[in-house]
PDB file of C-alpha atoms and ligand atoms in Angstrom:
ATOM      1  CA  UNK T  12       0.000   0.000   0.000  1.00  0.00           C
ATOM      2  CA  UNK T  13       1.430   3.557  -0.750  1.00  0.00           C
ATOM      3  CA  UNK T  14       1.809   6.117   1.959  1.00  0.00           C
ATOM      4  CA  UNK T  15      -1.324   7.752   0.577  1.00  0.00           C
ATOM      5  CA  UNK T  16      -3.599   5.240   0.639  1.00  0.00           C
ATOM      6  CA  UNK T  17      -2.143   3.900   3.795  1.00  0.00           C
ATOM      7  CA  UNK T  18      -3.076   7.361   5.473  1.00  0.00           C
ATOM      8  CA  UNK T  19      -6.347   7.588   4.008  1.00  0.00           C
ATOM      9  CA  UNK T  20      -5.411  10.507   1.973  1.00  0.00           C
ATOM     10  CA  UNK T  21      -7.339  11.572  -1.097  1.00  0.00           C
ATOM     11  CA  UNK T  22      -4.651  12.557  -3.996  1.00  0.00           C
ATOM     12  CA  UNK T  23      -4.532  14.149  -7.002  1.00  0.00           C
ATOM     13  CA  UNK T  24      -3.279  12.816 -10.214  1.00  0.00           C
ATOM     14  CA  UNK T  25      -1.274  15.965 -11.090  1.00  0.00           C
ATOM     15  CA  UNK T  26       1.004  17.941  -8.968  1.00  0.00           C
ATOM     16  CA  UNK T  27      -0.794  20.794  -7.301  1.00  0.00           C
ATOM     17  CA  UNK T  28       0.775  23.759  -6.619  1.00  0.00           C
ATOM     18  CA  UNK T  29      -0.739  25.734  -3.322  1.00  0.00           C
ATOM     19  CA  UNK T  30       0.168  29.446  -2.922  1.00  0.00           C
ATOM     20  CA  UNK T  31      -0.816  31.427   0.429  1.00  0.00           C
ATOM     21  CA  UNK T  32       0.539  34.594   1.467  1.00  0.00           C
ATOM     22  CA  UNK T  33       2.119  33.685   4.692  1.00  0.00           C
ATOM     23  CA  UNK T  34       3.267  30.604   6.724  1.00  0.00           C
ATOM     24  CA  UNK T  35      -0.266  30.430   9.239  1.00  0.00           C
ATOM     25  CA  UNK T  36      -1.963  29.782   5.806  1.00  0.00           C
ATOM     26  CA  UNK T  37       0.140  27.499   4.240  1.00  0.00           C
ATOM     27  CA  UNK T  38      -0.491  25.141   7.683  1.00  0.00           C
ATOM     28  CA  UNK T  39      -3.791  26.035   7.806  1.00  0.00           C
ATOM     29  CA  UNK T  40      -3.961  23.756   4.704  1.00  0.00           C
ATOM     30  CA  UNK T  41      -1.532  21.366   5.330  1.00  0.00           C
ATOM     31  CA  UNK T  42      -3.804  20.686   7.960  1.00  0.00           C
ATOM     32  CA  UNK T  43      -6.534  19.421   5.479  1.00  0.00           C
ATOM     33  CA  UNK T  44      -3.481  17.142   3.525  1.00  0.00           C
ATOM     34  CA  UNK T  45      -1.636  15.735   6.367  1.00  0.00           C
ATOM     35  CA  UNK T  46      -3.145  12.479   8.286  1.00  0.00           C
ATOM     36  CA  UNK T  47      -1.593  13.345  11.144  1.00  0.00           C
ATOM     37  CA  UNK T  48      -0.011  17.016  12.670  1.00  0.00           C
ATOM     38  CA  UNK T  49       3.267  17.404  11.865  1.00  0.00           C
ATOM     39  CA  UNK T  50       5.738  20.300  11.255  1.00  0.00           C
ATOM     40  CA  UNK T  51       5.471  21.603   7.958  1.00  0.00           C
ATOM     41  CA  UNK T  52       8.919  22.534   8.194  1.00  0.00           C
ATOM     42  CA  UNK T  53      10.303  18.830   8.483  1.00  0.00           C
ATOM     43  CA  UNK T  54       9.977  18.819   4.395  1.00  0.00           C
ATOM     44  CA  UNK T  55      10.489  22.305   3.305  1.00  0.00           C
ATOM     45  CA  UNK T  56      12.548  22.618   0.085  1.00  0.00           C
ATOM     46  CA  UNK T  57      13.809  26.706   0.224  1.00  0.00           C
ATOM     47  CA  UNK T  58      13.392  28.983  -3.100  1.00  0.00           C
ATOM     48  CA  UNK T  59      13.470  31.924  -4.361  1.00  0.00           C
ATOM     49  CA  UNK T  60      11.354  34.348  -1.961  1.00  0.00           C
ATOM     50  CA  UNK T  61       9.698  31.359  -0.363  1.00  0.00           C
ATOM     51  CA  UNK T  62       9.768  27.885   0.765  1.00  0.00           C
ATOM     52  CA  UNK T  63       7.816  24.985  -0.581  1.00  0.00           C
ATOM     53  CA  UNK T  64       6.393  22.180   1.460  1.00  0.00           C
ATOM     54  CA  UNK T  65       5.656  18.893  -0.175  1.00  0.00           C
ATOM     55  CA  UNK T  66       2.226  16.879   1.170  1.00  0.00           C
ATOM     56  CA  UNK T  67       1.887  13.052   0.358  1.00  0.00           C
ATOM     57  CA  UNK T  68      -1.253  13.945  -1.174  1.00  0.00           C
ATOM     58  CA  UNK T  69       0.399  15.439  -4.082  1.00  0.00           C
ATOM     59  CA  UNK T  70      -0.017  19.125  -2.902  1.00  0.00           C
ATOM     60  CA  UNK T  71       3.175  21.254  -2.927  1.00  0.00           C
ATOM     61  CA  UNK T  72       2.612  24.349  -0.489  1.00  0.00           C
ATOM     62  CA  UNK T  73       4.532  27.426  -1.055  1.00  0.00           C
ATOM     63  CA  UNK T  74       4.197  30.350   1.433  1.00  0.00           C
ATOM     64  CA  UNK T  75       4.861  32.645  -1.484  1.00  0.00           C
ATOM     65  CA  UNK T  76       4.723  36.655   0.805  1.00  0.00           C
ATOM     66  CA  UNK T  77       2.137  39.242   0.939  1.00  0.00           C
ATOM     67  CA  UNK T  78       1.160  41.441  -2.286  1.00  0.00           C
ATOM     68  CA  UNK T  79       0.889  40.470  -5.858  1.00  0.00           C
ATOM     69  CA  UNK T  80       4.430  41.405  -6.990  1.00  0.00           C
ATOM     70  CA  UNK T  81       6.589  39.190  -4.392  1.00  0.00           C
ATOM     71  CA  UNK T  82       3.800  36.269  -5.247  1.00  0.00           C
ATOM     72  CA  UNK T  83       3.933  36.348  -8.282  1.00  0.00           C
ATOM     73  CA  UNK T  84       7.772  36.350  -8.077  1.00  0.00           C
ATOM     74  CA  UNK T  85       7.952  33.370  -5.883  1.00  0.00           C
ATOM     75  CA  UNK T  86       5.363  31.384  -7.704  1.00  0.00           C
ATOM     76  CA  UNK T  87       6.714  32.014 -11.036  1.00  0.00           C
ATOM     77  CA  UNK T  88       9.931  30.423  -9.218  1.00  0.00           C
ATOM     78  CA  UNK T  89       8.316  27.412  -7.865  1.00  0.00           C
ATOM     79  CA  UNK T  90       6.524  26.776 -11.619  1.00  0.00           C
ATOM     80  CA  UNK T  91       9.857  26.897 -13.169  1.00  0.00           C
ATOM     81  CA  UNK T  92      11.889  24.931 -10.877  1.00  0.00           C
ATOM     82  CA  UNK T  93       9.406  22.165 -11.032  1.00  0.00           C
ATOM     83  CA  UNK T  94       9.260  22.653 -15.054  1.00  0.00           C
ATOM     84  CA  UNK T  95      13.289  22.088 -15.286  1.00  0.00           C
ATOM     85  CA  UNK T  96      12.754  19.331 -12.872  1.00  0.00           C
ATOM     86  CA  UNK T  97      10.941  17.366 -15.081  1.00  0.00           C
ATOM     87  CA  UNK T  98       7.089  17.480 -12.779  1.00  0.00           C
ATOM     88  CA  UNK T  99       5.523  20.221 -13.964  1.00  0.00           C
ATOM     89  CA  UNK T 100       2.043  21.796 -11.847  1.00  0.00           C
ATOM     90  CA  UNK T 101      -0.636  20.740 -12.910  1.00  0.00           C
ATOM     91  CA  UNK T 102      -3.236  22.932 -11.203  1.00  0.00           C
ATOM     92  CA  UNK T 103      -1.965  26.385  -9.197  1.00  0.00           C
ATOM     93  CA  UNK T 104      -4.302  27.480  -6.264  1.00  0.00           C
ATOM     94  CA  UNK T 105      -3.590  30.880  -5.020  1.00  0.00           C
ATOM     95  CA  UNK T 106      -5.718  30.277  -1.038  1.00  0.00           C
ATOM     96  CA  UNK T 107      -5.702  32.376   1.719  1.00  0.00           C
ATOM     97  CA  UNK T 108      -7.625  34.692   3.545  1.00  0.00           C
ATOM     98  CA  UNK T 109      -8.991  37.594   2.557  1.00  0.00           C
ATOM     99  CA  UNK T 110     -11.938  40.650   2.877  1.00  0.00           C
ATOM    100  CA  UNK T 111     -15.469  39.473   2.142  1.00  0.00           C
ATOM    101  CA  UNK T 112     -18.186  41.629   0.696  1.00  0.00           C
ATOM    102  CA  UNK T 113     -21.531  41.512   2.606  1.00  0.00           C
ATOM    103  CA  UNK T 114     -23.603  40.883   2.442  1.00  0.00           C
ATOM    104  CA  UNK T 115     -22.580  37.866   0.228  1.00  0.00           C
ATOM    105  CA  UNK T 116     -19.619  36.816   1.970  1.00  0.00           C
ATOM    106  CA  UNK T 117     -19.496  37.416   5.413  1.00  0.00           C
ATOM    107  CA  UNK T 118     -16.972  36.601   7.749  1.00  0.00           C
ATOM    108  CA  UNK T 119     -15.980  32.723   8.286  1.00  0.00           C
ATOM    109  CA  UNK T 120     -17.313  32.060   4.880  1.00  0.00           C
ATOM    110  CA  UNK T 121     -15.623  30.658   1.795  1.00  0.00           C
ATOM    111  CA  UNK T 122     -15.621  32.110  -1.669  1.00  0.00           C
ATOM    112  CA  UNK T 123     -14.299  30.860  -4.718  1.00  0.00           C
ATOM    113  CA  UNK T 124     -12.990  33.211  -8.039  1.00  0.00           C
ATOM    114  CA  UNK T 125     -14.656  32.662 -11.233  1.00  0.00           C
ATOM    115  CA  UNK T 126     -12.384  35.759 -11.807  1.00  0.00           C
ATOM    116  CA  UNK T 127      -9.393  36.587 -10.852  1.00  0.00           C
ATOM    117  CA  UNK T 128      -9.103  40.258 -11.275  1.00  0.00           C
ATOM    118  CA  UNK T 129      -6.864  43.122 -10.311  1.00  0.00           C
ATOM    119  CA  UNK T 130      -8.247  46.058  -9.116  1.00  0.00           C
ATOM    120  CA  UNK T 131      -6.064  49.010  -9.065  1.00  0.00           C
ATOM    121  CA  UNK T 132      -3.611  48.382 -11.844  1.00  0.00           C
ATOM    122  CA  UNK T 133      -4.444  51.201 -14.274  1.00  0.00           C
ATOM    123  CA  UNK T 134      -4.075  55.220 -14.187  1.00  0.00           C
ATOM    124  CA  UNK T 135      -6.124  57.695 -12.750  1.00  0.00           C
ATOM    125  CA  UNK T 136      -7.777  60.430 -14.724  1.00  0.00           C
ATOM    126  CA  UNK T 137     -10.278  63.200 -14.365  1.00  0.00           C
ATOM    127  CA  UNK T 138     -13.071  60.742 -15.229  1.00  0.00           C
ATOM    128  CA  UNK T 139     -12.013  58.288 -13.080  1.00  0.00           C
ATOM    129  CA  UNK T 140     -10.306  55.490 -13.050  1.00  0.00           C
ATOM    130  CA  UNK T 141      -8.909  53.029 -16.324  1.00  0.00           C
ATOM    131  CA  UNK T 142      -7.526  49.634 -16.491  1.00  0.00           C
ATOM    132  CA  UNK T 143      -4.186  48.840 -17.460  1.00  0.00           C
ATOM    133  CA  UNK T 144      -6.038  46.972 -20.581  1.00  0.00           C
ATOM    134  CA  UNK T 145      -7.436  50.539 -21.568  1.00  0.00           C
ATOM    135  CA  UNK T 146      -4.453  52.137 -22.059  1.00  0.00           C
ATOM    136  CA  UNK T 147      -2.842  49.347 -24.493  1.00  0.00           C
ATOM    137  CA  UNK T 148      -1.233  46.477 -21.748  1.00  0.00           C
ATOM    138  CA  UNK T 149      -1.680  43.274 -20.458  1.00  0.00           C
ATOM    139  CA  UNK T 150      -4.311  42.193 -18.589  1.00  0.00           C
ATOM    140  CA  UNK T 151      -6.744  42.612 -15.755  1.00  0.00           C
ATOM    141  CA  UNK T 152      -8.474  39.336 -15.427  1.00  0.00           C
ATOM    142  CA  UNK T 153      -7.841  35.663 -15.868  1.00  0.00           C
ATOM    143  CA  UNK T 154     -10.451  33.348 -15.252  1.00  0.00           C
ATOM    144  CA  UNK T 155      -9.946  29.628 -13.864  1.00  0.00           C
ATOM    145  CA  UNK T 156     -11.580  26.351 -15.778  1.00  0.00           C
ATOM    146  CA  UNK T 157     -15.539  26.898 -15.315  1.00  0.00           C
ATOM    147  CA  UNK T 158     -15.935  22.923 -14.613  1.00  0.00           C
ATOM    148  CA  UNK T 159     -13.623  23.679 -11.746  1.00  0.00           C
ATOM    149  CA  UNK T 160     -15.144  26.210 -10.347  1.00  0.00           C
ATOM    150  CA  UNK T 161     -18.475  24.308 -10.091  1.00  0.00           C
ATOM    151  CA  UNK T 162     -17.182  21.204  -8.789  1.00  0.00           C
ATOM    152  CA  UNK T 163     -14.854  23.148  -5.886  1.00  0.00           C
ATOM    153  CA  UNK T 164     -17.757  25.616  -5.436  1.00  0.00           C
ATOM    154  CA  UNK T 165     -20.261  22.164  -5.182  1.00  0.00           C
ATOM    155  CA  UNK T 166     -17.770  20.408  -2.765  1.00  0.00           C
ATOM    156  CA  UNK T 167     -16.906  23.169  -0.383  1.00  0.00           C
ATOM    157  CA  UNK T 168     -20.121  25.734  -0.054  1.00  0.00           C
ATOM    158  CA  UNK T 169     -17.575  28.120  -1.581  1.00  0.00           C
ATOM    159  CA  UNK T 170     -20.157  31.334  -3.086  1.00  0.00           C
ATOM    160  CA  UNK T 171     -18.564  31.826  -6.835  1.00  0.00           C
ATOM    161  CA  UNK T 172     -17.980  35.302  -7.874  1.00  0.00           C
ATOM    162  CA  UNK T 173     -14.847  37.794  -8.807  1.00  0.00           C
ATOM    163  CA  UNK T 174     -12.057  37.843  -6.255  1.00  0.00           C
ATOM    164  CA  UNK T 175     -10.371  41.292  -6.461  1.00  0.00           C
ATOM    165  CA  UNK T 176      -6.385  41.946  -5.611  1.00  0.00           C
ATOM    166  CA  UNK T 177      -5.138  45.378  -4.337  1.00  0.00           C
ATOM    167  CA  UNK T 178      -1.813  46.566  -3.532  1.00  0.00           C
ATOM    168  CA  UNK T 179      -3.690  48.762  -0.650  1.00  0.00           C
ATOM    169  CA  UNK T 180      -6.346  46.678   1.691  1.00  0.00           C
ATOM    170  CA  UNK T 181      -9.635  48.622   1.266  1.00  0.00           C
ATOM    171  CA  UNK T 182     -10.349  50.726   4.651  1.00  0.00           C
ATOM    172  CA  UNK T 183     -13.313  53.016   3.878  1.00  0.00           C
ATOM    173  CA  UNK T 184     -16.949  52.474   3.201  1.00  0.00           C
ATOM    174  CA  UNK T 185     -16.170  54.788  -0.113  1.00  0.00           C
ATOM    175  CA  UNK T 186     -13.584  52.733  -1.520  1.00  0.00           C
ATOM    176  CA  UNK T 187     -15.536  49.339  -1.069  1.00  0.00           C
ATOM    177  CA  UNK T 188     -18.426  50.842  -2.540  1.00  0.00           C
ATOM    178  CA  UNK T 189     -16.315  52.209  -5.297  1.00  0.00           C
ATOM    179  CA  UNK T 190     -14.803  49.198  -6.243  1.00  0.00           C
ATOM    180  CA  UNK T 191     -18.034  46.875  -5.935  1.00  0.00           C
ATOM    181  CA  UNK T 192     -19.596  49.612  -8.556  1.00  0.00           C
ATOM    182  CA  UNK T 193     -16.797  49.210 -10.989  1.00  0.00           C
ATOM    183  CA  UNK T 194     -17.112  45.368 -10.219  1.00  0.00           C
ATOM    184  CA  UNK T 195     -20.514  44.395  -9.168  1.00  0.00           C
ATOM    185  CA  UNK T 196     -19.536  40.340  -9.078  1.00  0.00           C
ATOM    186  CA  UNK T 197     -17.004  40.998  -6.405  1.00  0.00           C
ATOM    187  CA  UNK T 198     -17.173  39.305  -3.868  1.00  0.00           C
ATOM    188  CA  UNK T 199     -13.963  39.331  -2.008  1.00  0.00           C
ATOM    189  CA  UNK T 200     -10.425  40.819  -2.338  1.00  0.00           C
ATOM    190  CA  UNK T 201      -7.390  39.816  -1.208  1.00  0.00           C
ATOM    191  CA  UNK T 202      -3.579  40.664  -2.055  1.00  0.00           C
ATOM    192  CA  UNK T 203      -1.875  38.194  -3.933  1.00  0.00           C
ATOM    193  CA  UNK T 204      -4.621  36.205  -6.392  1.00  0.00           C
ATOM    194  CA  UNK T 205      -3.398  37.539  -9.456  1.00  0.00           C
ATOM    195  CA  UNK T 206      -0.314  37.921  -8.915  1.00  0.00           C
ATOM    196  CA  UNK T 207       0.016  34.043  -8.526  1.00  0.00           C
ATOM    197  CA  UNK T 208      -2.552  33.874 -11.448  1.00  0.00           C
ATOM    198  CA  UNK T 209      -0.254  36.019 -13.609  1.00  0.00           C
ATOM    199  CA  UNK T 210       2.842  33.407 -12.999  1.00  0.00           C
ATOM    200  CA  UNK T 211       0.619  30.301 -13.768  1.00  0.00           C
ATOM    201  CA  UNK T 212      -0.783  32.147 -17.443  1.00  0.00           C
ATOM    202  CA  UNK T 213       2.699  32.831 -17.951  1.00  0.00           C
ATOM    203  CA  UNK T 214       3.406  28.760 -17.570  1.00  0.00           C
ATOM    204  CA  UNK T 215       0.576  27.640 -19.169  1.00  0.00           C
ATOM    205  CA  UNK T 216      -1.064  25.979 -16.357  1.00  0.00           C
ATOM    206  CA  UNK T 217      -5.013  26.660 -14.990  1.00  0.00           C
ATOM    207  CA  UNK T 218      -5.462  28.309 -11.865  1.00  0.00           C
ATOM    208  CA  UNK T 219      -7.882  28.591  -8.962  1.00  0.00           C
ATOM    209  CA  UNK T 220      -8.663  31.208  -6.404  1.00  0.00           C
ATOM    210  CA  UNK T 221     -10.153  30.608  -3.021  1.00  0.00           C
ATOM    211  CA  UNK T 222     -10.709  32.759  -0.028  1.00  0.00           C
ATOM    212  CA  UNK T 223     -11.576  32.564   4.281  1.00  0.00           C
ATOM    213  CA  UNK T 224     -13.218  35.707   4.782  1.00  0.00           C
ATOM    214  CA  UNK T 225     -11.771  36.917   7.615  1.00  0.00           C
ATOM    215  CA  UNK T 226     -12.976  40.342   7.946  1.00  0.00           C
ATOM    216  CA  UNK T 227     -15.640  42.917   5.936  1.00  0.00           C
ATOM    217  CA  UNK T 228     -14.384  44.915   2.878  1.00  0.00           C
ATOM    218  CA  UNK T 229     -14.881  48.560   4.179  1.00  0.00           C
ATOM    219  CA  UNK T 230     -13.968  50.894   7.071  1.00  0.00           C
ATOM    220  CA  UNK T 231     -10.799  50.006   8.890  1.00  0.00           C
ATOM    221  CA  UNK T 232     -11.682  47.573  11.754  1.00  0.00           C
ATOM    222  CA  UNK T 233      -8.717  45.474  13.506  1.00  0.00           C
ATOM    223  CA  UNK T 234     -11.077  44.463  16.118  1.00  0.00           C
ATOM    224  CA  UNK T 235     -13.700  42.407  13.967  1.00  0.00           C
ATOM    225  CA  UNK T 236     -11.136  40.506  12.161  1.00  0.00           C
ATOM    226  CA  UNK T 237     -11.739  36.784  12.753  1.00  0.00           C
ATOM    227  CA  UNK T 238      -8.480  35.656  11.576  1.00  0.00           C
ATOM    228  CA  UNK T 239      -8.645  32.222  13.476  1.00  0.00           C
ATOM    229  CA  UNK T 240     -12.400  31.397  12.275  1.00  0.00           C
ATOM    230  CA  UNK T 241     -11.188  32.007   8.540  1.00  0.00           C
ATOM    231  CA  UNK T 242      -8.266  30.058   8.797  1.00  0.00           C
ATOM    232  CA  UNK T 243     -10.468  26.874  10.342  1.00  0.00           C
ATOM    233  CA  UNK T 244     -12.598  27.752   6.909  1.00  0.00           C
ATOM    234  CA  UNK T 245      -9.617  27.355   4.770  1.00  0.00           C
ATOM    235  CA  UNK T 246      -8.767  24.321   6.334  1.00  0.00           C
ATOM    236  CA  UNK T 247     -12.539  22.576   6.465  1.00  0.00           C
ATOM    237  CA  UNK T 248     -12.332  23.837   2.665  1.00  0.00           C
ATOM    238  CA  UNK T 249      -9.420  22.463   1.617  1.00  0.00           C
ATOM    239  CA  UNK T 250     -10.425  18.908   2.956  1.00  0.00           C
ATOM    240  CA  UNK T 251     -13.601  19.007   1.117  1.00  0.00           C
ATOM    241  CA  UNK T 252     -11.339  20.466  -2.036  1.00  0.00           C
ATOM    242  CA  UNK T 253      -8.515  18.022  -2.172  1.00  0.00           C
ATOM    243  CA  UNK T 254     -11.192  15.139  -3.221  1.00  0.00           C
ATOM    244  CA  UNK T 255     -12.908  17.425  -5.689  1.00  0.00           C
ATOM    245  CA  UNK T 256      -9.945  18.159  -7.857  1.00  0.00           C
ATOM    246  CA  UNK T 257      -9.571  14.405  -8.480  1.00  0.00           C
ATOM    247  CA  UNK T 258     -13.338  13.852  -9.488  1.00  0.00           C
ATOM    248  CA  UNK T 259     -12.544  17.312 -11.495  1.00  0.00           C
ATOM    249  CA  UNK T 260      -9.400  15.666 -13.154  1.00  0.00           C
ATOM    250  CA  UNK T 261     -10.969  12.439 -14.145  1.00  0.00           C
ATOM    251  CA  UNK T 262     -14.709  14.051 -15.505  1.00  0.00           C
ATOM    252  CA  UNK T 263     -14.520  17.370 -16.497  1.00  0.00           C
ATOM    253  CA  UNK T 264     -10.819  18.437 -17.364  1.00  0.00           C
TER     254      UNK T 264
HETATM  255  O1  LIG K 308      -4.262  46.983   8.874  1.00  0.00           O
HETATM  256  C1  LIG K 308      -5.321  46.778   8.292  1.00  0.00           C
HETATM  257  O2  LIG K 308      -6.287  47.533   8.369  1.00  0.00           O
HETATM  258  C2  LIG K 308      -5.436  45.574   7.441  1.00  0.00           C
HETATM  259  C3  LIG K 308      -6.666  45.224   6.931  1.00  0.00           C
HETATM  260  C4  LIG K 308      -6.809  44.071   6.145  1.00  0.00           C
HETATM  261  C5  LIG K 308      -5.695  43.277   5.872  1.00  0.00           C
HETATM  262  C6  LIG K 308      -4.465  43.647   6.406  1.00  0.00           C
HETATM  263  C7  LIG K 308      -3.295  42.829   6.181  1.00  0.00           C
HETATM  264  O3  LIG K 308      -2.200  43.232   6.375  1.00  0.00           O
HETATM  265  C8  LIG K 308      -3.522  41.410   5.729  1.00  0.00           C
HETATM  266  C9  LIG K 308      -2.977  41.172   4.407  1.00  0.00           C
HETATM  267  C10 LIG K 308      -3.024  39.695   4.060  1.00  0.00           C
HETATM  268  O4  LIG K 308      -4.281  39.107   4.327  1.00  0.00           O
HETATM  269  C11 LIG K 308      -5.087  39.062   3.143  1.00  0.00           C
HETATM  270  N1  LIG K 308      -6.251  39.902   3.459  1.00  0.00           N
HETATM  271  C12 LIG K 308      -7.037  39.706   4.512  1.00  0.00           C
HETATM  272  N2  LIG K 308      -8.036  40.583   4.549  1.00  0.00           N
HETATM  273  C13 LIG K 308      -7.887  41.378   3.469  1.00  0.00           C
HETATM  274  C14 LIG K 308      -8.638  42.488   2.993  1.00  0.00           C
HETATM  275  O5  LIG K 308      -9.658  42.927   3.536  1.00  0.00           O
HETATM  276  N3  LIG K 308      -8.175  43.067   1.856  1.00  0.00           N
HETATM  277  C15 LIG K 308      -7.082  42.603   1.209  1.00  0.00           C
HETATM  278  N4  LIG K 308      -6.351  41.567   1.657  1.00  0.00           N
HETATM  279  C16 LIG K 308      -6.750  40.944   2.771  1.00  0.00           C
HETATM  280  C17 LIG K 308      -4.194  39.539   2.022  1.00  0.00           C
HETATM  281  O6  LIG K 308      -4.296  38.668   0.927  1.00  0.00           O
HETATM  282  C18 LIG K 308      -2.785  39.528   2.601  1.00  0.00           C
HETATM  283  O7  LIG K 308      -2.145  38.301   2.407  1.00  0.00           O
HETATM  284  C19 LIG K 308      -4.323  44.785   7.179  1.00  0.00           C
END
């Protein structure tokens, strides 16, 4: 019997590549992957801007840093180091916590991106403000596999809508009601999603956002941030997630 099976773990058939912010996320999913508790750090391979933790259920974790720039940097060098090694990714999951919109997404719950968007890259003007993607560059938006979506969405409660990055954490009423007018579908933002999603198009490989809410979107409140209850969501979530992606691999890919 393998180690998997032998621990009851549910695997994937592709190497998964798991992207949080910060270490407290990264073992908030481990916890969902791992049989038993064990220190993350006993298998962590160091990189670029990060470190990457290998699970026996065939999900690499990579504690990639805060924002979208230093994500995107150390995801971009996880995707290539496992390209030259020979095992490329699969599936990259950007996960974390992150504000919630309410009333959709209130605090504890889980929301998964059916797009991936950045919300602040652009210019001001007089008229307000204009995506990078209106003044000639790149891109604002990439969206994961739609059969994904559904089945992670189906297997976790996840809500579906946009997940929003910023460089700057929203901390007014104005500014949350500014950007859910310029993006009604939003549902949550956090700091690093496309950053991480920007490293995967760039490799070729499908990616998936998912969020704990772990406070509102809107005025600046340290005191109602639930930062323990979201990271038991992420965890509960990624359980229910791990077995989904397989069922997703095998159906609908
Ligand atoms: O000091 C504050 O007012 C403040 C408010 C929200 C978040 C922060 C952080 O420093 C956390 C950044 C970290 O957590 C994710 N996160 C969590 N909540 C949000 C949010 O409302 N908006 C954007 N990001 C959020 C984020 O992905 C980072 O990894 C400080």
């Amino acid at each position: 019997m393998d180690l998997q099976a032998e621990e009851g773990l549910s695997t994937t058939s592709f190497p998964v590549l798991v992207a949080t912010a910060v270490p407290v996320e990264r073992d908030a999913v481990a916890g969902a992957l791992t049989a038993a508790p064990q220190d993350p750090a006993a298998r962590e391979t160091p990189l670029p801007g990060g470190s990457l933790c290998r699970t026996a259920a065939g999900f690499d974790l990579l504690a990639a840093g805060v924002g979208p720039a230093l994500a995107a940097a150390t995801t971009a060098g996880a995707l290539t180091a496992a390209a030259l090694a020979g095992r490329p990714y699969g599936l990259v999951v950007s996960a974390g916590i992150g504000g919630g919109f309410l009333p959709e997404a209130p605090v504890g719950s889980l929301v998964v991106a059916d797009a991936i968007t950045v919300a602040d890259l652009g210019a001001e003007t007089a008229d307000g403000f204009l995506p990078v993607t209106e003044l000639g560059f790149g891109t604002v938006t990439h969206r994961p596999p739609e059969s994904l979506v559904r089945v992670v969405s189906e297997a976790t409660g996840a809500r579906t809508g946009t997940i929003l990055t910023v460089s700057t954490v929203t901390g007014t009423a104005a500014r949350a009601a500014a950007l859910r007018a310029r993006h009604p579908g939003a549902l949550a933002e956090g700091m690093e999603g496309f950053g991480v999603a920007e490293a995967a198009a760039a490799h070729g490989v499908p990616v998936l956002e998912i969020r704990a809410v772990s406070n509102p979107v809107g005025p600046r409140d340290r005191a109602a941030w639930r930062i323990g209850d979201a990271l038991a969501a992420l965890t509960e979530g990624f359980g229910k997630l791990a077995p989904a992606l397989e069922s997703w691999n095998t159906h609908d890919q």
